[in-house]
Coordinates of C-alpha atoms in Angstrom, one line a residue:
X1 CA 174.8 82.2 65.4
X2 CA 173.1 82.7 68.7
X3 CA 174.8 85.7 70.4
X4 CA 173.8 84.4 73.8
X5 CA 175.7 81.1 73.5
X6 CA 179.0 82.5 74.5
X7 CA 180.8 79.3 75.5
X8 CA 180.1 75.6 75.7
X9 CA 181.8 75.4 79.1
X10 CA 179.1 77.0 81.2
X11 CA 178.4 73.8 83.1
X12 CA 180.6 75.3 85.8
X13 CA 177.6 77.2 87.1
X14 CA 175.9 75.6 90.0
X15 CA 172.2 74.8 89.8
X16 CA 171.3 76.5 93.1
X17 CA 169.9 80.1 93.0
X18 CA 172.4 82.9 93.7
X19 CA 171.3 85.9 95.6
X20 CA 173.0 89.3 95.3
X21 CA 174.6 88.8 98.8
X22 CA 176.1 85.4 98.0
X23 CA 177.2 86.8 94.6
X24 CA 179.2 89.5 96.3
X25 CA 180.9 87.0 98.7
X26 CA 181.6 84.7 95.8
X27 CA 183.1 87.4 93.7
X28 CA 185.3 88.6 96.6
X29 CA 186.6 85.1 97.2
X30 CA 187.0 84.7 93.5
X31 CA 189.2 87.8 93.3
X32 CA 191.3 86.7 96.1
X33 CA 191.8 83.2 94.7
X34 CA 192.6 84.7 91.3
X35 CA 195.3 86.8 92.8
X36 CA 196.9 83.9 94.7
X37 CA 196.6 81.4 91.8
X38 CA 199.5 80.7 89.4
X39 CA 199.7 82.8 86.3
X40 CA 198.9 79.8 84.1
X41 CA 195.7 78.7 85.8
X42 CA 194.3 81.9 87.1
X43 CA 192.8 83.3 83.9
X44 CA 191.0 80.1 83.1
X45 CA 189.5 79.8 86.6
X46 CA 188.3 83.3 87.2
X47 CA 187.1 83.9 83.6
X48 CA 185.0 80.7 83.5
X49 CA 183.5 81.4 86.9
X50 CA 182.6 85.0 86.1
X51 CA 181.3 84.0 82.7
X52 CA 179.2 81.2 84.3
X53 CA 177.7 83.7 86.8
X54 CA 176.9 86.1 83.9
X55 CA 175.2 83.5 81.8
X56 CA 173.2 82.2 84.8
X57 CA 171.8 85.7 85.5
X58 CA 171.2 86.4 81.8
X59 CA 169.1 83.2 81.4
X60 CA 167.3 83.6 84.7
X61 CA 163.5 84.0 84.6
X62 CA 163.1 87.0 84.6
X63 CA 166.6 87.8 83.4
X64 CA 168.8 89.7 85.9
X65 CA 170.6 91.8 83.4
X66 CA 172.2 94.2 86.0
X67 CA 173.9 91.3 87.8
X68 CA 174.9 89.8 84.5
X69 CA 176.6 93.1 83.5
X70 CA 178.3 93.4 86.9
X71 CA 179.8 89.9 86.4
X72 CA 181.2 90.7 83.0
X73 CA 182.5 94.1 84.1
X74 CA 184.4 92.3 86.9
X75 CA 186.5 90.5 84.2
X76 CA 188.4 93.8 83.5
X77 CA 189.6 93.9 87.2
X78 CA 192.0 91.1 86.3
X79 CA 193.6 93.0 83.4
X80 CA 192.9 90.0 81.1
X81 CA 194.7 89.2 77.8
X82 CA 193.4 90.8 74.6
X83 CA 191.4 87.8 73.5
X84 CA 189.4 87.7 76.8
X85 CA 189.2 91.5 76.9
X86 CA 187.8 91.8 73.3
X87 CA 185.3 88.9 73.9
X88 CA 184.1 90.5 77.1
X89 CA 183.5 93.8 75.5
X90 CA 181.5 92.0 72.8
X91 CA 179.4 90.2 75.4
X92 CA 178.8 93.4 77.3
X93 CA 177.9 95.3 74.2
X94 CA 175.5 92.5 73.0
X95 CA 173.8 92.3 76.4
X96 CA 173.4 96.0 76.7
X97 CA 172.1 96.3 73.1
X98 CA 169.6 93.5 73.3
X99 CA 168.4 93.9 76.8
X100 CA 168.7 97.6 77.8
X101 CA 168.2 101.1 76.4
X102 CA 171.8 102.1 77.2
X103 CA 172.8 102.3 73.6
X104 CA 175.8 104.6 74.2
X105 CA 177.4 102.2 76.6
X106 CA 176.6 99.3 74.3
X107 CA 178.2 101.2 71.4
X108 CA 181.4 101.9 73.5
X109 CA 181.9 98.3 74.3
X110 CA 181.2 97.1 70.8
X111 CA 183.7 99.7 69.4
X112 CA 186.3 98.5 71.8
X113 CA 185.6 94.8 70.8
X114 CA 185.9 95.7 67.1
X115 CA 189.2 97.7 67.7
X116 CA 190.9 95.1 70.0
X117 CA 189.9 92.1 68.0
X118 CA 191.5 93.4 64.8
X119 CA 194.9 93.3 66.7
X120 CA 194.4 89.6 67.6
X121 CA 195.3 87.0 65.0
X122 CA 192.7 84.3 64.2
X123 CA 189.9 85.9 66.1
X124 CA 187.3 86.1 63.3
X125 CA 184.1 85.3 65.3
X126 CA 184.6 88.1 67.8
X127 CA 185.8 90.6 65.2
X128 CA 183.0 90.1 62.7
X129 CA 180.2 89.6 65.3
X130 CA 181.3 92.9 66.9
X131 CA 181.1 94.6 63.4
X132 CA 177.7 93.1 62.7
X133 CA 176.1 94.1 66.0
X134 CA 177.7 97.6 66.0
X135 CA 176.4 98.3 62.5
X136 CA 172.9 97.2 63.7
X137 CA 173.2 99.7 66.6
X138 CA 174.3 102.4 64.2
X139 CA 171.2 101.8 62.1
X140 CA 169.0 101.9 65.1
X141 CA 170.5 105.3 66.0
X142 CA 170.0 106.5 62.4
X143 CA 173.7 106.6 61.8
X144 CA 173.6 104.7 58.5
X145 CA 176.6 106.6 57.2
X146 CA 178.6 105.0 60.1
X147 CA 177.2 101.5 59.5
X148 CA 178.1 101.3 55.8
X149 CA 181.9 101.9 56.0
X150 CA 182.1 99.6 59.0
X151 CA 180.4 96.7 57.1
X152 CA 182.4 97.4 53.9
X153 CA 185.7 97.1 55.9
X154 CA 184.4 93.9 57.6
X155 CA 183.4 92.5 54.2
X156 CA 186.8 93.4 52.8
X157 CA 188.8 91.5 55.5
X158 CA 186.4 88.5 55.9
X159 CA 187.0 86.9 52.5
X160 CA 188.9 84.0 54.1
X161 CA 185.9 83.4 56.4
X162 CA 183.0 82.2 54.2
X163 CA 180.2 82.3 56.8
X164 CA 181.0 85.8 58.0
X165 CA 181.7 87.1 54.5
X166 CA 178.3 85.9 53.3
X167 CA 176.5 87.1 56.4
X168 CA 178.0 90.6 56.2
X169 CA 177.1 90.8 52.5
X170 CA 173.5 90.0 53.3
X171 CA 173.5 92.6 56.1
X172 CA 174.9 95.4 53.9
X173 CA 172.4 94.5 51.1
X174 CA 169.6 94.6 53.6
X175 CA 170.7 98.1 54.8
X176 CA 170.7 99.3 51.2
X177 CA 167.3 97.8 50.6
X178 CA 165.9 99.6 53.7
X179 CA 167.3 102.9 52.2
X180 CA 165.5 102.0 48.9
X181 CA 168.9 101.8 47.1
X182 CA 167.9 98.5 45.3
X183 CA 170.6 98.9 42.7
X184 CA 173.4 98.7 45.3
X185 CA 171.6 95.9 47.1
X186 CA 171.3 93.9 43.9
X187 CA 175.0 94.4 43.1
X188 CA 176.0 93.1 46.6
X189 CA 173.8 90.1 46.2
X190 CA 175.3 89.4 42.9
X191 CA 178.8 89.5 44.5
X192 CA 177.6 87.2 47.2
X193 CA 176.2 84.7 44.7
X194 CA 179.5 84.6 42.8
X195 CA 181.5 84.2 46.1
X196 CA 179.2 81.4 47.2
X197 CA 179.8 79.6 43.9
X198 CA 183.6 80.0 44.2
X199 CA 183.6 78.5 47.8
X200 CA 181.4 75.6 46.6
X201 CA 178.1 76.6 48.3
X202 CA 175.3 76.1 45.8
X203 CA 172.7 76.4 48.6
X204 CA 173.9 79.9 49.7
X205 CA 174.3 80.9 46.0
X206 CA 170.6 80.1 45.5
X207 CA 169.8 82.3 48.6
X208 CA 171.7 85.2 47.1
X209 CA 170.1 84.8 43.7
X210 CA 166.6 84.4 45.0
X211 CA 167.1 87.5 47.2
X212 CA 168.3 89.4 44.1
X213 CA 165.3 88.2 42.2
X214 CA 163.0 89.5 45.0
X215 CA 164.6 93.0 44.6
X216 CA 164.4 92.9 40.8
X217 CA 160.7 92.1 41.1
X218 CA 160.3 95.1 43.4
X219 CA 162.1 97.2 40.8
X220 CA 159.8 95.7 38.1
X221 CA 162.9 94.7 36.0
X222 CA 161.0 91.7 34.6
X223 CA 163.5 91.2 31.7
X224 CA 166.2 90.4 34.3
X225 CA 163.9 88.4 36.7
X226 CA 162.8 85.7 34.3
X227 CA 166.3 84.3 33.4
X228 CA 167.4 84.7 37.0
X229 CA 164.4 82.7 38.3
X230 CA 165.0 80.0 35.6
X231 CA 168.6 79.7 36.8
X232 CA 167.4 79.5 40.5
X233 CA 164.9 76.8 39.6
X234 CA 167.7 74.7 38.1
X235 CA 170.0 75.2 41.1
X236 CA 167.3 74.4 43.6
X237 CA 166.2 71.2 41.8
X238 CA 169.8 70.0 41.4
X239 CA 171.0 70.7 44.9
X240 CA 171.3 67.7 47.1
X241 CA 171.5 68.5 50.8
X242 CA 169.6 68.9 54.0
X243 CA 165.9 68.2 53.1
X244 CA 164.6 71.2 55.1
X245 CA 167.1 73.6 53.5
X246 CA 166.1 72.3 50.0
X247 CA 162.4 72.6 50.7
X248 CA 162.9 76.1 52.1
X249 CA 164.7 77.1 48.9
X250 CA 161.7 75.7 46.9
X251 CA 159.3 77.7 49.1
X252 CA 161.3 80.9 48.5
X253 CA 161.4 80.2 44.8
X254 CA 157.7 79.5 44.6
X255 CA 156.7 82.5 46.7
X256 CA 158.5 84.7 44.2
X257 CA 156.7 83.1 41.3
X258 CA 153.3 83.4 43.0
X259 CA 153.7 87.0 44.1
X260 CA 154.9 87.8 40.5
X261 CA 151.7 86.4 39.1
X262 CA 149.5 88.1 41.7
X263 CA 151.3 91.4 41.1
X264 CA 150.4 91.0 37.4
X265 CA 146.8 90.3 38.4
X266 CA 147.0 86.8 36.8
X267 CA 144.8 84.9 39.2
X268 CA 144.2 81.9 37.0
X269 CA 147.7 81.5 35.7
X270 CA 149.1 81.4 39.3
X271 CA 147.1 78.4 40.4
X272 CA 149.7 75.6 39.4
X273 CA 152.5 77.5 41.3
X274 CA 150.3 78.2 44.3
X275 CA 149.3 74.5 44.5
X276 CA 153.0 73.5 44.4
X277 CA 153.7 76.0 47.1
X278 CA 151.0 74.7 49.4
X279 CA 152.2 71.1 48.8
X280 CA 155.8 72.2 49.6
X281 CA 154.9 73.8 52.9
X282 CA 153.0 70.6 53.8
X283 CA 156.2 68.6 53.1
X284 CA 158.3 70.9 55.3
X285 CA 155.8 70.6 58.1
X286 CA 156.4 66.8 58.2
X287 CA 160.2 67.0 58.2
X288 CA 162.2 66.9 61.4
X289 CA 165.2 69.2 61.8
X290 CA 168.0 66.9 62.6
X291 CA 170.3 69.9 63.5
X292 CA 173.2 68.4 61.7
X293 CA 175.5 71.3 60.8
X294 CA 176.5 71.6 57.2
X295 CA 180.1 70.7 56.4
X296 CA 180.5 73.9 54.4
X297 CA 180.5 77.0 56.7
X298 CA 179.0 79.0 53.9
X299 CA 175.8 76.9 54.2
X300 CA 175.1 78.0 57.7
X301 CA 172.0 80.1 56.7
X302 CA 168.3 79.6 56.4
X303 CA 165.8 81.8 54.8
X304 CA 162.9 81.7 57.3
X305 CA 161.9 79.4 60.2
X306 CA 159.3 76.8 59.2
X307 CA 156.6 78.5 61.3
X308 CA 157.2 81.8 59.5
X309 CA 157.0 80.1 56.1
X310 CA 153.6 78.6 57.0
X311 CA 152.3 82.1 57.8
X312 CA 153.7 83.4 54.5
X313 CA 152.0 80.7 52.5
X314 CA 148.7 81.5 54.3
X315 CA 149.3 85.1 53.3
X316 CA 149.8 84.6 49.6
X317 CA 146.8 82.2 49.6
X318 CA 144.7 85.0 51.1
X319 CA 146.0 87.4 48.4
X320 CA 144.9 85.0 45.7
X321 CA 141.5 84.3 47.2
X322 CA 140.8 88.1 47.4
X323 CA 141.7 88.7 43.8
X324 CA 139.7 85.7 42.7
X325 CA 136.6 86.8 44.7
X326 CA 136.6 83.8 47.1
X327 CA 136.0 86.0 50.1
X328 CA 135.0 83.2 52.6
X329 CA 138.2 81.3 51.7
X330 CA 140.2 84.5 52.3
X331 CA 138.6 85.0 55.7
X332 CA 139.2 81.3 56.6
X333 CA 143.0 81.5 55.8
X334 CA 143.3 84.9 57.4
X335 CA 141.9 83.6 60.7
X336 CA 144.3 80.6 60.6
X337 CA 147.3 82.8 59.9
X338 CA 146.4 85.4 62.6
X339 CA 146.0 82.6 65.1
X340 CA 149.4 81.2 64.2
X341 CA 150.9 84.7 64.4
X342 CA 149.6 85.3 67.9
X343 CA 151.2 82.1 69.1
X344 CA 154.5 83.0 67.4
X345 CA 154.6 86.5 68.8
X346 CA 154.5 85.2 72.3
X347 CA 157.9 83.6 71.8
X348 CA 159.4 85.6 68.9
X349 CA 159.7 89.4 68.5
X350 CA 160.9 89.2 64.9
X351 CA 159.7 92.4 63.0
X352 CA 158.6 90.3 60.0
X353 CA 155.8 88.8 62.0
X354 CA 154.3 92.3 62.5
X355 CA 154.6 92.9 58.8
X356 CA 152.8 89.7 58.0
X357 CA 150.0 90.7 60.5
X358 CA 149.6 94.1 58.9
X359 CA 149.3 92.7 55.4
X360 CA 146.8 90.1 56.4
X361 CA 144.7 92.7 58.2
X362 CA 144.9 94.9 55.1
X363 CA 143.4 92.1 53.0
X364 CA 140.7 91.1 55.5
X365 CA 139.6 94.7 55.9
X366 CA 138.9 94.9 52.1
X367 CA 137.0 91.6 52.5
X368 CA 134.9 93.1 55.3
X369 CA 134.1 96.2 53.2
X370 CA 133.0 94.1 50.2
X371 CA 130.8 91.9 52.5
X372 CA 129.3 94.9 54.3
X373 CA 130.9 94.4 57.7
X374 CA 131.9 98.1 58.0
X375 CA 132.1 98.4 61.7
X376 CA 134.4 95.4 61.9
X377 CA 136.5 96.8 59.1
X378 CA 136.9 100.1 61.0
X379 CA 138.0 98.2 64.2
X380 CA 140.6 96.3 62.1
X381 CA 141.9 99.6 60.5
X382 CA 142.4 100.8 64.1
X383 CA 144.3 97.6 64.9
X384 CA 146.6 98.2 61.9
X385 CA 147.3 101.8 63.1
X386 CA 148.3 100.5 66.5
X387 CA 150.6 97.9 65.0
X388 CA 152.2 100.5 62.7
X389 CA 152.7 103.0 65.6
X390 CA 154.9 100.4 67.3
X391 CA 157.4 100.5 64.4
X392 CA 158.3 103.7 62.6
X393 CA 159.5 101.7 59.6
X394 CA 156.3 99.8 59.4
X395 CA 154.3 103.0 59.6
X396 CA 156.3 104.5 56.8
X397 CA 155.9 101.5 54.6
X398 CA 152.2 101.1 55.2
X399 CA 151.0 104.7 55.6
X400 CA 149.7 104.9 52.0
X401 CA 147.8 101.6 52.4
X402 CA 146.2 102.8 55.6
X403 CA 144.9 106.0 53.9
X404 CA 143.7 103.8 51.0
X405 CA 141.7 101.6 53.4
X406 CA 140.2 104.6 55.1
X407 CA 139.2 105.9 51.6
X408 CA 137.5 102.6 50.8
X409 CA 135.7 102.7 54.1
X410 CA 134.5 106.2 53.4
X411 CA 133.1 105.1 50.0
X412 CA 131.2 102.2 51.8
X413 CA 129.5 104.7 54.1
X414 CA 128.9 107.2 51.3
X415 CA 131.3 109.9 52.6
X416 CA 132.8 110.9 49.2
X417 CA 134.5 114.1 50.4
X418 CA 136.4 112.2 53.0
X419 CA 137.2 109.4 50.6
X420 CA 138.7 111.9 48.2
X421 CA 140.8 113.4 51.0
X422 CA 142.1 109.9 52.1
X423 CA 142.9 108.8 48.5
X424 CA 144.7 112.1 47.8
X425 CA 146.8 111.7 50.8
X426 CA 147.6 108.1 49.9
X427 CA 148.7 109.2 46.4
X428 CA 151.1 111.7 47.9
X429 CA 152.6 109.0 50.2
X430 CA 153.1 106.1 47.8
X431 CA 155.8 105.5 45.2
X432 CA 154.5 102.0 44.4
X433 CA 153.1 102.0 40.9
X434 CA 150.5 99.2 41.4
X435 CA 149.2 100.9 44.6
X436 CA 149.2 104.3 42.8
X437 CA 147.1 102.9 40.0
X438 CA 144.7 101.1 42.4
X439 CA 144.2 104.4 44.3
X440 CA 143.6 106.4 41.1
X441 CA 141.1 103.9 39.9
X442 CA 139.1 104.2 43.2
X443 CA 139.4 108.0 43.2
X444 CA 138.0 108.0 39.7
X445 CA 135.0 106.0 40.9
X446 CA 134.5 108.6 43.6
X447 CA 134.4 111.4 41.0
X448 CA 132.0 109.4 38.9
X449 CA 129.6 109.0 41.8
X450 CA 129.9 112.7 42.7
X451 CA 128.9 113.6 39.1
X452 CA 130.3 117.1 39.1
X453 CA 134.1 116.7 39.0
X454 CA 134.5 116.4 35.2
X455 CA 137.9 118.1 34.9
X456 CA 139.5 116.1 37.7
X457 CA 137.9 112.9 36.5
X458 CA 139.2 113.2 32.9
X459 CA 142.7 114.1 34.2
X460 CA 142.7 110.9 36.2
X461 CA 141.4 108.7 33.4
X462 CA 144.1 110.0 31.0
X463 CA 146.7 108.7 33.5
X464 CA 145.1 105.2 33.6
X465 CA 144.1 104.8 30.0
X466 CA 143.9 101.0 29.4
X467 CA 144.2 101.4 25.7
X468 CA 147.4 103.5 25.7
X469 CA 150.5 103.5 28.0
X470 CA 148.8 101.9 31.0
X471 CA 151.2 102.6 33.9
X472 CA 151.6 99.0 35.2
X473 CA 151.6 95.5 33.8
X474 CA 148.8 94.3 36.1
X475 CA 146.2 92.4 34.2
X476 CA 143.7 92.9 37.0
X477 CA 144.2 96.7 37.3
X478 CA 144.0 97.1 33.5
X479 CA 140.7 95.2 33.5
X480 CA 139.4 97.5 36.3
X481 CA 140.4 100.6 34.3
X482 CA 138.3 99.3 31.4
X483 CA 135.4 98.8 33.8
X484 CA 135.7 102.4 35.2
X485 CA 135.6 103.8 31.6
X486 CA 132.6 101.6 30.9
X487 CA 130.8 102.9 34.0
X488 CA 131.5 106.5 33.1
X489 CA 130.3 106.0 29.5
X490 CA 127.1 104.3 30.8
X491 CA 126.3 107.2 33.1
X492 CA 126.9 109.6 30.2
X493 CA 124.5 107.7 28.0
X494 CA 127.2 106.6 25.5
X495 CA 126.0 103.0 25.5
X496 CA 127.9 101.7 22.5
X497 CA 131.2 103.0 24.0
X498 CA 130.2 101.6 27.4
X499 CA 129.6 98.2 25.8
X500 CA 133.0 98.2 24.2
X501 CA 134.8 98.9 27.5
X502 CA 132.8 96.4 29.4
X503 CA 133.3 93.7 26.8
X504 CA 137.1 94.3 27.2
X505 CA 136.7 94.0 30.9
X506 CA 134.8 90.7 30.5
X507 CA 137.4 89.3 28.1
X508 CA 140.2 90.1 30.5
X509 CA 138.4 89.1 33.7
X510 CA 137.3 85.8 32.2
X511 CA 140.8 85.0 31.1
X512 CA 142.1 85.2 34.6
X513 CA 139.0 84.2 36.7
X514 CA 138.5 87.7 38.2
X515 CA 135.1 86.7 39.3
X516 CA 133.8 89.8 41.1
X517 CA 134.9 92.0 38.2
X518 CA 133.2 89.6 35.8
X519 CA 129.9 89.7 37.8
X520 CA 129.9 93.5 38.0
X521 CA 130.6 93.8 34.2
X522 CA 127.8 91.4 33.3
X523 CA 125.3 93.2 35.5
X524 CA 126.2 96.6 34.0
X525 CA 126.0 95.2 30.5
X526 CA 122.6 93.7 31.4
X527 CA 121.4 97.1 32.6
X528 CA 122.6 98.8 29.4
X529 CA 120.6 96.3 27.3
X530 CA 117.6 96.7 29.6
X531 CA 117.7 100.5 29.2
X532 CA 118.0 100.0 25.4
X533 CA 114.9 97.8 25.5
X534 CA 116.7 94.6 24.6
X535 CA 115.3 92.4 27.4
X536 CA 116.5 89.1 25.9
X537 CA 120.1 90.2 25.8
X538 CA 119.8 91.8 29.2
X539 CA 118.6 88.4 30.5
X540 CA 121.6 86.8 28.8
X541 CA 123.9 89.0 30.9
X542 CA 122.2 88.6 34.2
X543 CA 121.8 84.8 34.2
X544 CA 125.5 84.1 33.8
X545 CA 126.2 86.7 36.5
X546 CA 124.0 84.7 38.9
X547 CA 125.6 81.5 37.8
X548 CA 129.0 83.0 38.6
X549 CA 127.6 84.1 42.0
X550 CA 126.8 80.5 42.8
X551 CA 130.5 79.5 42.4
X552 CA 131.5 82.0 45.1
X553 CA 130.7 80.7 48.6
X554 CA 128.5 82.6 51.0
X555 CA 126.3 84.4 48.4
X556 CA 128.8 87.3 48.5
X557 CA 128.7 87.7 44.8
X558 CA 124.9 87.6 44.8
X559 CA 124.8 90.5 47.3
X560 CA 127.4 92.3 45.2
X561 CA 125.3 91.8 42.0
X562 CA 122.1 93.1 43.6
X563 CA 123.9 96.1 45.3
X564 CA 125.5 97.0 42.0
X565 CA 122.0 97.0 40.3
X566 CA 120.6 99.1 43.2
X567 CA 123.5 101.7 42.9
X568 CA 123.0 102.0 39.2
X569 CA 119.3 102.7 39.7
X570 CA 120.3 105.4 42.1
X571 CA 123.1 106.8 39.9
X572 CA 123.7 110.5 39.2
X573 CA 121.3 110.6 36.2
X574 CA 120.6 114.3 36.6
X575 CA 124.3 115.2 35.9
X576 CA 124.5 113.3 32.7
X577 CA 121.1 113.6 31.2
X578 CA 120.4 109.8 31.4
X579 CA 116.9 108.5 31.5

């Protein structure tokens, strides 16, 4: 529901431009004519005229919000009936909330709209819209404890209004999610799914269930996720309705599947789902939105606009390309996505666009560091900082990632003390298990390169032991943990142990096409055989490494292979007594 479309009868506004002077004269005449008119006709005349003026000023370019507010405030001079009074308070509160910084006055009007509308029968739209906007304002003012009971009461009295009941359930679930109370959010989404089923809306039921599946994935409750996604898949395929709505459900479903695989580091297993997702977004791009309203009011929702879904598909494609080692492909899709984002942000200030932009930049920064473009990476880290500073919530959610990227940059310029400081800060800031494991793995590599941090290093390695109680289910991170242990054993001259760890890495990385990890493991194994004097076996390792490099565009892997050899030759031999 567009909060700006107050009435369909705004055609009463003249097309000519109204100046403040002519507005004052018109309002004066309007007040006089309103007083002289009959009681039956007066409210309709003056209300529509004032509302027309207000909408005209609100939609002017640039908007004339002060004049819009004056027009709406003039409504109260006529001592209007409760319905008009409540609606005008809602309109004033909405304008002030969305277009000014006068949050206290906005709150006052919204509270009056909520209070008055509860006394008017069959006035659901004003009543629940006031509750919805007022709760948003409370959250903006960090008054979450005021927003929750307001939404709960609105949910309780909206059960006979399917659209608003579902919308308010989504809103309260989102509030709990922002507070990291995923259990309460999941419960609300479950209630919403059951309500949607009762009112005959399989489409919105699927939205509730997919949203719940997303939160369960965040909580790593995989035992609950799998049956839920299976149910969602059945509902989506069986639902017959608006083609765009159906395809958007499929995109939501496939995005969850793809991110689940990528979270688990299963780069090869995800390919069929990713291909389906890419085909699905192409289908949506060719469909025209006929703007036919659904017959069931509970179906008046959509997950994301088509343009946002396109950016999201680019994003998960970049994530896959990075894990698979296809860095040129990752850069290509990042450029496309960022270009699309810039166009969207000129017309749309949705916070999710900034989130997409930050995640894309985080991935391309890692790509720059691997390919040796360190200065560009540092510029893009600065860009991420600027984006995060514009939103406190964004900064809170990505602070650990920022410190991790700075740590990776420090490694690339051989500033190990600074890298350690950045990784330590990132560990303190994150509660995300996969990110924690990733940071610990990189911090372990820093300690190995320093060569004199034995106690700290062994303490870290115990926490990411791939053979026993590995902290996450990620295939990719577990393979990396084997590689780190193999690297340490190599530097310590324990070659048989190093070979065992590296062969485990190879087995795991080959199973899921983790090409960069495979290449590094082959090179290190080749170096071990070379040190042991087994030149034939060494050659057997290096040749497939170079063959693998040829599959990755841009010779990135070749550079990585040779840089790995060079680093090994310059390793901290003196600390471990290696030849």
